[in-house]
Amino acid sequence: MSDTPNTTDTAPGAVRTRTEGEARTEGETDETLEAAAATPAGLTAPEGGGPAPKGLGVVGWLRWGWRQLTSMRTALVLLFLVALGAVPGSILPQRGQAPERVAEYFEQHKTLAPWLDRFSLFDVFAAPWFAAIYILLFVSLAGCVLPRAFHHYRAMRSRPPAAPRNLLRLPQSATYETDATPDEALTQARALLRRRRFRVDEGETPKAGRWVAAEKGYLGETGNLVFHLALLGLLFALGVGNAFGYRGNVLVTEGKSFANSLAQYDQFTPGRQFDSSELAPFSFRLDDFTATYETQGTRRGQATDYLAKVHYRETPTSPEKSYDLRVNHPLNVGGAKVYLLNHGYSPVFTVRDAKGNVAYQDAVPFLPMEQRNYTSEGVIKAPDAEPEQLAFYAILWPSAASSEDGKQIISAFPAALRPVVTITAFKGDIGLDAGTPQSVYRLEGLGKTLQPVKGGQKLLEPGQTFQLPDGSGSITFEGVREWASLSVNHDPGRMPALAAAILAVVGLIASFMVRRRRVWVRARPGTGGRTVVEVGGLTLGHPTSEFDEIVTALRGTEDAPKDDRKKDASGGADASATEAKE
């Protein structure tokens, strides 16, 4: 037997076929032959006889996931989800803007409100699910737009495409003959297209001959990319503002002052990277608040204007300045903006204890129970009263009037035309000595540590005093002031976001107004010593009249000097007159 093995050399990846003269090796069966035929050349089964690995693998799945995330379809879906997620933030009251309205919503919807709060619908823009959508949208846009911008830059620097073989098949085409040579015709075409701000190139192919290619309109695609890059910048600016900014709410009564410190905020929401030591040392004082209402017609009682007169200082040593704070006209101070959010009433009370000493004297902010006529409620706490602490629950009617049945008191107008309060007195332990934080708008321990005073209810007008029946003290209703709810917002990403929004609008306009256009001109010798010129045009979208203008100019009717045109016209007229005479 020969020592030469019964195989033939094959190229890598080629399938080797047994010839009829080749014999089976020892132990080779039909089953093994079928298995060998089913296995491609170059692939071997893993050791141990296990199945070959299937699927994309970890890297393949990651690549597939990245492509899905960075597709334009995914970006549009995420953008829709952001818009959809912002809807509850526009419908429901938000803690960052109006915490008192959130508390009122909880009182009115005791079953629904806790469920909404579980999904962070009262603080939508700080919710984890909204942040997740926001981050995914940012990554999706970055992965989609940045590669497009790189490819667009390369396309802008590349040469215009060569002329197609048959220009007459293009959506816009024309052909004419001229006495100029092909070189002169192409030179004229190149000069004309450059004057029209086309990017021009020329070349020659064996079958198509010499040609001139021109292209312009990349500004439309540039505007599209600027729009998407501006959206990316807008998202980034919003993220910077949320990370390094802060937002706080404060309620200030007329005559009271506010200093920009954490202790004076009713609610403070800092960014994740914000340092409270960076708070600007500004302060302001609310001198007067005026609300103007409609007094007649179907809109009676509706507010027409809010005005808060304030004095402020940039620093403790800077001069004091005045400012008229209105809705949508915030005060810019210390790198922050102070917005006017809401208003209400702060009745002024004087509480005396059983010994006749003044235990409490100040204006107490009341929260509106309804927004139409500002019927409000509040509590007065006098922990310094002796021998027992005193507390009062009160309801204020700014313009008190009788109901239609005459059995109840209502407020007939939101302005304080006839303020009246009803007082309910309590005595005992208020609970402040224990050090447990309490809401200034609620009484704790009713029926336990605080007991109602028998006969301790009274209707008071400004200047009237209610002496408690058991001799434990008195309360005097001094009058009514107004309070304003203010939002202090420091957002370092505000100006970059504004610039990004302007760029987005400019880019969107450019993408709609400018379309890419391509023009090709080919010149070849014709019969009779003349030159045949073919012109083809391709416009993204609907064709424009520009192509017709270019063809007209190439034929010489547009670029000819005016004097020459007049001569041609007069010459043509004289010739016609001569022919008519003949």
Coordinates of C-alpha atoms in Angstrom, one line a residue:
M1 CA 0.0 0.0 0.0
S2 CA 1.2 3.5 -0.7
D3 CA 2.2 5.8 2.2
T4 CA 0.3 8.7 0.6
P5 CA -2.8 9.5 2.6
N6 CA -6.2 9.2 1.0
T7 CA -6.9 13.0 1.1
T8 CA -6.4 16.0 -1.1
D9 CA -5.3 19.5 -0.1
T10 CA -8.1 22.1 -0.3
A11 CA -8.3 25.8 0.3
P12 CA -9.5 27.0 3.6
G13 CA -13.2 26.9 3.9
A14 CA -13.6 24.8 0.7
V15 CA -15.8 21.7 0.9
R16 CA -14.0 18.5 0.0
T17 CA -16.0 15.8 -1.9
R18 CA -15.0 12.2 -1.9
T19 CA -14.3 10.7 -5.3
E20 CA -15.7 7.4 -6.4
G21 CA -12.2 5.8 -6.1
E22 CA -11.7 6.7 -2.5
A23 CA -12.6 4.1 0.0
R24 CA -14.1 4.5 3.4
T25 CA -11.7 4.4 6.4
E26 CA -12.0 1.7 8.9
G27 CA -15.1 2.2 11.2
E28 CA -16.6 4.9 9.0
T29 CA -20.4 4.5 8.7
D30 CA -23.2 6.2 6.9
E31 CA -24.1 8.2 10.1
T32 CA -20.6 9.6 10.5
L33 CA -20.6 10.6 6.8
E34 CA -23.9 12.5 7.2
A35 CA -22.6 14.3 10.3
A36 CA -19.4 15.3 8.5
A37 CA -21.4 16.6 5.5
A38 CA -23.6 18.7 7.9
T39 CA -20.6 20.4 9.5
P40 CA -19.0 23.2 7.5
A41 CA -15.3 23.0 6.8
G42 CA -13.1 24.6 9.3
L43 CA -15.5 24.1 12.2
T44 CA -15.1 21.4 14.7
A45 CA -17.3 20.2 17.5
P46 CA -16.3 21.2 21.0
E47 CA -14.5 18.7 23.1
G48 CA -16.6 16.3 25.1
G49 CA -19.2 16.0 22.3
G50 CA -21.4 19.0 23.6
P51 CA -23.5 21.2 21.3
A52 CA -21.9 24.2 19.5
P53 CA -22.5 27.6 21.2
K54 CA -25.6 29.4 20.0
G55 CA -26.8 33.0 20.1
L56 CA -25.2 36.3 19.8
G57 CA -23.1 36.2 23.0
V58 CA -22.6 38.9 25.5
V59 CA -20.8 41.3 23.2
G60 CA -23.4 40.7 20.4
W61 CA -26.3 41.4 22.7
L62 CA -24.6 44.5 24.0
R63 CA -24.0 45.7 20.4
W64 CA -27.6 45.0 19.5
G65 CA -28.9 46.8 22.6
W66 CA -26.7 49.8 21.8
R67 CA -28.0 50.0 18.3
Q68 CA -31.6 49.8 19.5
L69 CA -31.1 52.5 22.1
T70 CA -29.4 54.9 19.6
S71 CA -31.9 54.5 16.9
M72 CA -34.1 57.5 15.9
R73 CA -37.2 55.4 16.6
T74 CA -36.1 54.9 20.3
A75 CA -35.2 58.5 20.7
L76 CA -38.7 59.5 19.5
V77 CA -40.3 57.1 21.9
L78 CA -38.3 58.4 24.8
L79 CA -39.1 62.0 23.8
F80 CA -42.8 61.0 23.8
L81 CA -42.4 59.4 27.3
V82 CA -40.7 62.6 28.6
A83 CA -43.6 64.7 27.3
L84 CA -46.1 62.1 28.7
G85 CA -44.4 62.1 32.1
A86 CA -44.5 65.9 32.3
V87 CA -48.3 65.9 32.1
P88 CA -48.9 65.0 35.8
G89 CA -46.4 67.8 36.7
S90 CA -48.7 70.2 34.9
I91 CA -52.0 68.9 36.2
L92 CA -51.1 68.0 39.8
P93 CA -49.7 70.5 42.3
Q94 CA -45.9 70.0 42.9
R95 CA -44.1 70.2 46.2
G96 CA -41.4 72.3 44.7
Q97 CA -43.7 75.0 43.6
A98 CA -46.8 74.9 45.8
P99 CA -46.5 72.7 48.9
E100 CA -49.6 74.2 50.4
R101 CA -51.7 73.1 47.4
V102 CA -50.2 69.6 47.8
A103 CA -51.4 69.5 51.4
E104 CA -54.8 70.8 50.3
Y105 CA -55.0 68.0 47.7
F106 CA -54.2 65.4 50.4
E107 CA -57.1 66.8 52.5
Q108 CA -59.5 66.7 49.6
H109 CA -58.4 63.3 48.2
K110 CA -57.5 61.2 51.2
T111 CA -57.6 57.9 49.3
L112 CA -56.2 58.9 45.9
A113 CA -53.4 61.2 47.1
P114 CA -51.3 58.6 48.9
W115 CA -51.3 56.4 45.8
L116 CA -50.3 59.2 43.6
D117 CA -47.5 60.1 46.0
R118 CA -46.1 56.5 45.8
F119 CA -45.4 57.2 42.1
S120 CA -43.8 60.6 42.9
L121 CA -46.5 62.4 41.0
F122 CA -46.4 65.4 43.3
D123 CA -42.7 65.8 42.6
V124 CA -42.5 64.5 39.0
F125 CA -39.3 66.2 37.8
A126 CA -37.3 64.8 40.7
A127 CA -38.8 61.3 40.5
P128 CA -36.5 58.3 39.8
W129 CA -38.6 57.1 36.9
F130 CA -38.5 60.5 35.2
A131 CA -34.7 60.7 35.7
A132 CA -34.3 57.3 34.1
I133 CA -36.3 58.4 31.0
Y134 CA -34.3 61.6 30.9
I135 CA -30.9 59.9 31.1
L136 CA -31.9 57.3 28.5
L137 CA -33.1 60.0 26.1
F138 CA -29.8 61.9 26.6
V139 CA -27.8 58.8 25.8
S140 CA -30.0 57.9 22.9
L141 CA -29.7 61.3 21.3
A142 CA -26.0 61.4 21.9
G143 CA -25.5 58.0 20.3
C144 CA -27.7 59.0 17.4
V145 CA -26.7 62.5 16.6
L146 CA -22.9 62.6 17.2
P147 CA -22.2 59.9 14.6
R148 CA -24.5 61.7 12.2
A149 CA -22.7 64.9 12.7
F150 CA -19.3 63.2 12.0
H151 CA -20.6 61.7 8.8
H152 CA -22.2 65.0 7.8
Y153 CA -18.9 66.8 8.3
R154 CA -17.2 64.3 6.0
A155 CA -19.9 64.6 3.4
M156 CA -19.5 68.4 3.4
R157 CA -15.8 68.1 2.7
S158 CA -16.2 65.4 0.1
R159 CA -16.4 66.0 -3.7
P160 CA -19.8 66.2 -5.4
P161 CA -20.8 62.9 -6.9
A162 CA -19.9 62.1 -10.5
A163 CA -22.4 62.6 -13.2
P164 CA -24.8 59.7 -13.9
R165 CA -24.6 58.0 -17.3
N166 CA -28.0 59.3 -18.5
L167 CA -28.8 62.8 -17.2
L168 CA -32.1 62.8 -19.1
R169 CA -33.6 60.2 -16.7
L170 CA -33.3 62.6 -13.7
P171 CA -36.4 64.3 -12.3
Q172 CA -35.2 67.6 -13.9
S173 CA -33.3 67.6 -17.1
A174 CA -32.7 69.6 -20.2
T175 CA -30.6 69.5 -23.4
Y176 CA -29.6 72.2 -25.9
E177 CA -27.0 72.9 -28.6
T178 CA -24.5 75.7 -28.6
D179 CA -21.7 77.0 -30.9
A180 CA -19.2 76.9 -28.1
T181 CA -16.8 74.1 -27.8
P182 CA -17.3 71.4 -25.1
D183 CA -14.5 72.9 -23.0
E184 CA -15.9 76.4 -23.3
A185 CA -19.4 75.2 -22.4
L186 CA -18.2 73.4 -19.3
T187 CA -16.1 76.4 -18.3
Q188 CA -19.1 78.6 -18.5
A189 CA -21.2 76.1 -16.5
R190 CA -18.5 75.8 -13.8
A191 CA -18.3 79.7 -13.5
L192 CA -22.1 80.0 -13.4
L193 CA -22.6 77.4 -10.7
R194 CA -19.8 78.9 -8.5
R195 CA -21.5 82.3 -8.7
R196 CA -24.6 80.6 -7.4
R197 CA -22.6 79.2 -4.4
F198 CA -22.5 75.6 -5.6
R199 CA -19.6 73.4 -4.6
V200 CA -18.2 72.5 -8.1
D201 CA -16.1 69.6 -9.3
E202 CA -15.3 68.2 -12.7
G203 CA -14.2 65.0 -14.2
E204 CA -14.3 62.6 -17.0
T205 CA -15.4 59.0 -17.5
P206 CA -14.7 56.8 -20.5
K207 CA -18.4 56.3 -21.3
A208 CA -19.9 59.5 -20.1
G209 CA -17.2 61.9 -21.2
R210 CA -16.4 65.2 -19.5
W211 CA -18.8 66.6 -17.0
V212 CA -19.2 69.3 -14.3
A213 CA -20.9 68.3 -11.0
A214 CA -22.2 70.9 -8.5
E215 CA -23.9 70.5 -5.1
K216 CA -25.3 72.8 -2.4
G217 CA -28.0 72.8 0.3
Y218 CA -26.0 71.1 3.1
L219 CA -27.3 73.9 5.3
G220 CA -30.6 72.1 5.6
E221 CA -28.9 68.9 7.0
T222 CA -26.7 71.1 9.1
G223 CA -29.8 72.8 10.5
N224 CA -31.3 69.4 11.3
L225 CA -28.2 68.4 13.1
V226 CA -28.0 71.7 14.9
F227 CA -31.6 71.2 16.1
H228 CA -30.8 67.7 17.5
L229 CA -27.5 68.9 19.0
A230 CA -29.4 71.8 20.6
L231 CA -31.9 69.3 22.1
L232 CA -28.9 67.4 23.5
G233 CA -27.4 70.6 24.8
L234 CA -30.8 71.5 26.3
L235 CA -31.0 68.2 28.2
F236 CA -27.4 68.7 29.4
A237 CA -28.2 72.2 30.6
L238 CA -31.3 71.0 32.5
G239 CA -29.2 68.3 34.1
V240 CA -26.5 70.8 35.1
G241 CA -29.2 73.1 36.6
N242 CA -30.7 70.2 38.6
A243 CA -27.3 69.0 39.8
F244 CA -25.8 72.4 40.8
G245 CA -28.8 74.5 41.5
Y246 CA -31.4 74.7 44.2
R247 CA -35.1 75.6 44.7
G248 CA -36.8 76.7 47.8
N249 CA -40.2 78.0 48.9
V250 CA -40.9 80.6 51.6
L251 CA -44.0 82.3 52.9
V252 CA -43.5 85.9 53.9
T253 CA -46.1 88.1 55.6
E254 CA -46.3 91.8 55.0
G255 CA -43.7 93.6 57.1
K256 CA -41.6 90.5 57.5
S257 CA -38.1 89.9 56.1
F258 CA -36.3 86.9 54.6
A259 CA -32.6 86.1 54.6
N260 CA -31.2 83.5 52.1
S261 CA -30.3 80.8 54.6
L262 CA -31.5 77.2 55.1
A263 CA -33.2 77.9 58.4
Q264 CA -35.6 80.4 56.8
Y265 CA -36.9 78.2 54.0
D266 CA -40.2 76.5 54.5
Q267 CA -39.1 73.9 51.9
F268 CA -35.6 73.6 50.3
T269 CA -34.6 71.2 47.5
P270 CA -30.9 71.3 46.6
G271 CA -29.2 69.7 43.6
R272 CA -27.1 66.6 44.2
Q273 CA -23.9 68.6 43.8
F274 CA -25.0 71.8 45.5
D275 CA -23.2 73.0 48.6
S276 CA -25.4 75.0 51.1
S277 CA -22.3 77.1 51.9
E278 CA -22.6 78.6 48.4
L279 CA -25.9 80.3 49.2
A280 CA -25.7 84.0 48.2
P281 CA -26.1 86.3 51.2
F282 CA -29.1 88.4 49.8
S283 CA -32.2 89.4 51.8
F284 CA -35.5 91.1 51.1
R285 CA -38.5 92.5 52.9
L286 CA -42.1 92.3 51.8
D287 CA -43.5 95.8 52.4
D288 CA -46.9 95.5 50.8
F289 CA -49.0 93.0 48.8
T290 CA -51.9 94.0 46.7
A291 CA -54.3 91.8 44.8
T292 CA -56.7 93.4 42.3
Y293 CA -60.0 91.6 41.5
E294 CA -62.9 92.0 39.1
T295 CA -65.8 93.6 40.9
Q296 CA -68.6 93.2 38.4
G297 CA -70.0 90.9 35.8
T298 CA -69.6 87.2 35.4
R299 CA -65.9 87.4 36.2
R300 CA -66.6 89.0 39.6
G301 CA -64.0 87.9 42.1
Q302 CA -61.4 86.8 39.6
A303 CA -57.9 88.2 40.1
T304 CA -56.5 90.5 37.5
D305 CA -53.2 91.5 39.0
Y306 CA -50.9 90.7 41.9
L307 CA -48.2 93.2 43.1
A308 CA -45.7 92.6 45.9
K309 CA -43.6 95.6 46.8
V310 CA -40.2 94.5 48.2
H311 CA -36.9 96.0 49.3
Y312 CA -33.8 93.8 48.9
R313 CA -30.1 93.8 49.4
E314 CA -27.5 91.9 47.4
T315 CA -25.3 91.6 50.5
P316 CA -25.7 92.7 54.1
T317 CA -23.5 95.8 53.4
S318 CA -24.9 96.7 49.9
P319 CA -27.5 99.5 49.5
E320 CA -31.2 98.7 49.7
K321 CA -33.2 98.7 46.5
S322 CA -36.9 98.5 45.8
Y323 CA -38.6 96.2 43.3
D324 CA -42.2 95.5 42.2
L325 CA -42.6 91.8 42.1
R326 CA -45.3 90.5 39.8
V327 CA -46.3 87.2 38.3
N328 CA -43.9 86.2 35.5
H329 CA -41.7 89.2 36.5
P330 CA -39.2 87.6 39.0
L331 CA -36.6 89.5 41.0
N332 CA -33.0 88.7 40.0
V333 CA -30.8 88.8 43.0
G334 CA -27.7 86.9 44.1
G335 CA -27.7 84.7 41.0
A336 CA -31.2 83.5 41.8
K337 CA -34.7 84.4 40.7
V338 CA -37.5 85.1 43.2
Y339 CA -40.9 84.2 41.7
L340 CA -44.3 85.2 43.1
L341 CA -46.4 82.0 43.4
N342 CA -49.4 82.5 45.7
H343 CA -50.9 84.7 48.3
G344 CA -53.3 84.5 51.3
Y345 CA -54.1 86.2 54.6
S346 CA -52.3 86.4 57.9
P347 CA -54.7 87.6 60.7
V348 CA -53.0 89.4 63.6
F349 CA -53.8 88.1 67.1
T350 CA -52.8 89.0 70.7
V351 CA -53.1 86.3 73.3
R352 CA -53.0 87.0 77.0
D353 CA -52.8 84.3 79.7
A354 CA -54.7 84.1 83.0
K355 CA -52.3 86.6 84.6
G356 CA -52.9 89.2 81.9
N357 CA -49.4 88.8 80.4
V358 CA -49.0 88.8 76.6
A359 CA -48.2 85.2 75.7
Y360 CA -48.3 85.7 71.9
Q361 CA -48.6 88.6 69.5
D362 CA -48.0 88.2 65.8
A363 CA -49.5 87.6 62.4
V364 CA -50.4 84.0 61.7
P365 CA -50.5 82.7 58.1
F366 CA -53.8 81.0 57.3
L367 CA -54.1 78.5 54.4
P368 CA -57.0 78.9 52.0
M369 CA -59.7 76.3 52.2
E370 CA -61.0 77.3 48.8
Q371 CA -59.5 79.4 46.1
R372 CA -62.5 81.4 44.9
N373 CA -63.2 83.6 47.9
Y374 CA -60.2 82.6 50.1
T375 CA -62.0 81.2 53.1
S376 CA -58.9 80.3 55.2
E377 CA -58.1 78.3 58.3
G378 CA -55.2 78.4 60.8
V379 CA -54.0 77.8 64.3
I380 CA -52.6 80.0 67.0
K381 CA -50.3 78.5 69.6
A382 CA -49.3 80.3 72.9
P383 CA -46.8 77.9 74.6
D384 CA -45.7 80.7 77.0
A385 CA -49.2 81.1 78.5
E386 CA -49.5 80.4 82.3
P387 CA -50.6 78.4 84.2
E388 CA -51.8 76.4 81.2
Q389 CA -50.7 76.6 77.5
L390 CA -53.3 78.0 75.1
A391 CA -54.1 77.1 71.5
F392 CA -56.8 78.2 69.1
Y393 CA -58.3 77.0 65.9
A394 CA -59.7 79.8 63.7
I395 CA -61.5 80.2 60.4
L396 CA -61.2 83.5 58.5
W397 CA -63.8 84.9 56.1
P398 CA -62.2 87.8 54.2
S399 CA -65.6 89.3 53.2
A400 CA -68.1 87.7 55.6
A401 CA -71.7 87.3 54.5
S402 CA -74.7 85.1 55.3
S403 CA -75.5 82.1 53.2
E404 CA -78.8 82.0 51.2
D405 CA -80.5 80.1 54.0
G406 CA -79.1 82.4 56.6
K407 CA -77.7 79.6 58.7
Q408 CA -74.0 79.8 57.8
I409 CA -71.3 82.4 57.2
I410 CA -69.5 82.5 53.9
S411 CA -67.0 84.7 52.2
A412 CA -68.6 86.6 49.3
F413 CA -65.4 88.1 47.8
P414 CA -61.7 87.2 48.0
A415 CA -60.6 90.7 49.1
A416 CA -60.6 91.5 52.8
L417 CA -63.7 93.8 52.7
R418 CA -65.2 92.6 56.0
P419 CA -62.8 90.1 57.7
V420 CA -64.4 88.0 60.4
V421 CA -62.9 85.0 62.3
T422 CA -64.4 82.3 64.4
I423 CA -62.3 81.1 67.3
T424 CA -62.3 77.7 69.1
A425 CA -60.1 77.7 72.2
F426 CA -58.1 74.8 73.7
K427 CA -55.9 74.6 76.8
G428 CA -53.4 72.0 78.1
D429 CA -50.1 70.8 76.7
I430 CA -49.4 71.8 73.1
G431 CA -46.4 69.4 72.9
L432 CA -43.7 71.8 71.9
D433 CA -41.7 71.2 75.1
A434 CA -41.0 67.6 74.0
G435 CA -39.0 68.9 71.1
T436 CA -41.0 66.9 68.6
P437 CA -41.4 68.9 65.3
Q438 CA -44.9 70.1 64.6
S439 CA -46.7 71.7 61.7
V440 CA -47.6 75.4 62.3
Y441 CA -50.9 74.7 60.6
R442 CA -52.1 71.9 62.8
L443 CA -52.9 71.3 66.5
E444 CA -51.4 68.1 67.9
G445 CA -52.9 66.1 70.8
L446 CA -56.5 67.2 70.5
G447 CA -58.6 65.3 73.0
K448 CA -55.5 64.0 74.8
T449 CA -53.1 66.7 75.9
L450 CA -55.2 69.5 74.6
Q451 CA -58.8 69.9 75.8
P452 CA -61.4 72.2 74.4
V453 CA -62.5 75.1 76.6
K454 CA -66.2 74.9 77.5
G455 CA -68.0 77.8 75.8
G456 CA -64.7 78.7 74.1
Q457 CA -66.1 79.6 70.7
K458 CA -66.6 83.2 69.5
L459 CA -67.1 85.2 66.3
L460 CA -64.7 88.2 66.2
E461 CA -64.3 91.3 64.0
P462 CA -61.1 93.4 63.9
G463 CA -60.5 95.1 67.3
Q464 CA -62.7 92.7 69.3
T465 CA -61.5 90.6 72.3
F466 CA -62.7 87.2 73.4
Q467 CA -62.3 86.5 77.2
L468 CA -62.2 82.8 77.8
P469 CA -65.1 81.6 80.1
D470 CA -62.9 79.9 82.7
G471 CA -60.6 82.9 83.1
S472 CA -57.6 81.2 81.6
G473 CA -56.9 84.1 79.2
S474 CA -58.1 86.1 76.2
I475 CA -57.5 86.5 72.5
T476 CA -57.8 89.8 70.5
F477 CA -58.3 89.9 66.7
E478 CA -56.2 92.9 65.7
G479 CA -56.6 92.9 62.0
V480 CA -55.5 91.2 58.7
R481 CA -52.3 91.3 56.7
E482 CA -51.5 89.4 53.5
W483 CA -48.8 86.9 52.9
A484 CA -47.0 86.0 49.6
S485 CA -45.6 82.6 48.8
L486 CA -42.3 83.0 47.0
S487 CA -40.1 80.6 45.1
V488 CA -36.3 81.2 45.1
N489 CA -34.7 79.4 42.2
H490 CA -31.0 79.2 41.4
D491 CA -30.4 77.4 38.1
P492 CA -26.9 77.7 36.5
G493 CA -28.1 75.9 33.4
R494 CA -30.8 78.5 32.7
M495 CA -28.8 80.6 30.2
P496 CA -27.2 77.6 28.4
A497 CA -30.7 76.1 28.1
L498 CA -32.0 79.4 26.6
A499 CA -29.1 79.4 24.1
A500 CA -29.8 75.8 23.2
A501 CA -33.5 76.6 22.7
I502 CA -32.7 79.5 20.3
L503 CA -30.3 77.3 18.4
A504 CA -32.9 74.6 18.1
V505 CA -35.4 77.0 16.6
V506 CA -32.8 78.4 14.2
G507 CA -31.8 74.9 13.2
L508 CA -35.4 73.8 12.7
I509 CA -36.1 76.7 10.4
A510 CA -33.0 76.0 8.4
S511 CA -33.9 72.4 8.0
F512 CA -37.3 73.3 6.6
M513 CA -36.2 76.2 4.4
V514 CA -33.1 74.7 2.8
R515 CA -33.0 71.6 0.6
R516 CA -30.1 69.8 -0.9
R517 CA -29.7 70.3 -4.7
R518 CA -27.4 68.7 -7.2
V519 CA -26.7 69.7 -10.8
W520 CA -24.7 68.0 -13.5
V521 CA -23.6 69.4 -16.9
R522 CA -22.2 67.3 -19.7
A523 CA -21.0 68.6 -23.0
R524 CA -20.1 66.5 -26.1
P525 CA -19.5 67.2 -29.8
G526 CA -22.6 67.1 -31.9
T527 CA -23.3 67.2 -35.6
G528 CA -22.4 70.2 -37.8
G529 CA -19.6 71.3 -35.5
R530 CA -22.0 72.2 -32.7
T531 CA -21.9 71.1 -29.0
V532 CA -24.7 69.2 -27.3
V533 CA -25.1 70.2 -23.6
E534 CA -27.0 68.0 -21.2
V535 CA -28.1 69.3 -17.8
G536 CA -29.6 67.2 -15.1
G537 CA -30.9 68.2 -11.6
L538 CA -31.9 66.4 -8.4
T539 CA -33.6 68.2 -5.5
L540 CA -34.4 66.6 -2.2
G541 CA -38.1 66.9 -2.0
H542 CA -40.1 68.8 -4.6
P543 CA -38.3 70.3 -7.6
T544 CA -37.7 74.0 -7.5
S545 CA -37.5 76.7 -10.2
E546 CA -33.7 77.1 -9.6
F547 CA -32.9 74.4 -12.2
D548 CA -34.9 76.3 -14.9
E549 CA -33.0 79.4 -14.0
I550 CA -29.7 77.6 -14.3
V551 CA -30.6 76.2 -17.7
T552 CA -31.7 79.6 -18.9
A553 CA -28.5 81.2 -17.7
L554 CA -26.4 78.5 -19.4
R555 CA -28.2 79.2 -22.7
G556 CA -27.0 82.8 -22.4
T557 CA -30.3 84.7 -21.9
E558 CA -29.8 85.5 -18.2
D559 CA -26.1 86.3 -18.0
A560 CA -25.9 88.4 -21.3
P561 CA -25.1 92.1 -20.7
K562 CA -28.1 94.4 -20.8
D563 CA -26.6 96.4 -23.7
D564 CA -26.1 93.3 -25.8
R565 CA -29.7 92.2 -25.1
K566 CA -31.0 95.6 -26.2
K567 CA -28.9 95.4 -29.4
D568 CA -30.2 91.9 -30.1
A569 CA -33.7 93.1 -29.5
S570 CA -33.3 96.2 -31.7
G571 CA -31.5 94.2 -34.4
G572 CA -34.3 91.6 -34.4
A573 CA -36.9 94.4 -34.7
D574 CA -35.1 96.1 -37.6
A575 CA -34.8 92.8 -39.4
S576 CA -38.4 92.1 -38.9
A577 CA -39.3 95.5 -40.3
T578 CA -37.1 95.0 -43.3
E579 CA -38.7 91.6 -44.0
A580 CA -42.1 93.2 -43.8
K581 CA -41.1 95.9 -46.3
E582 CA -39.8 93.4 -48.7

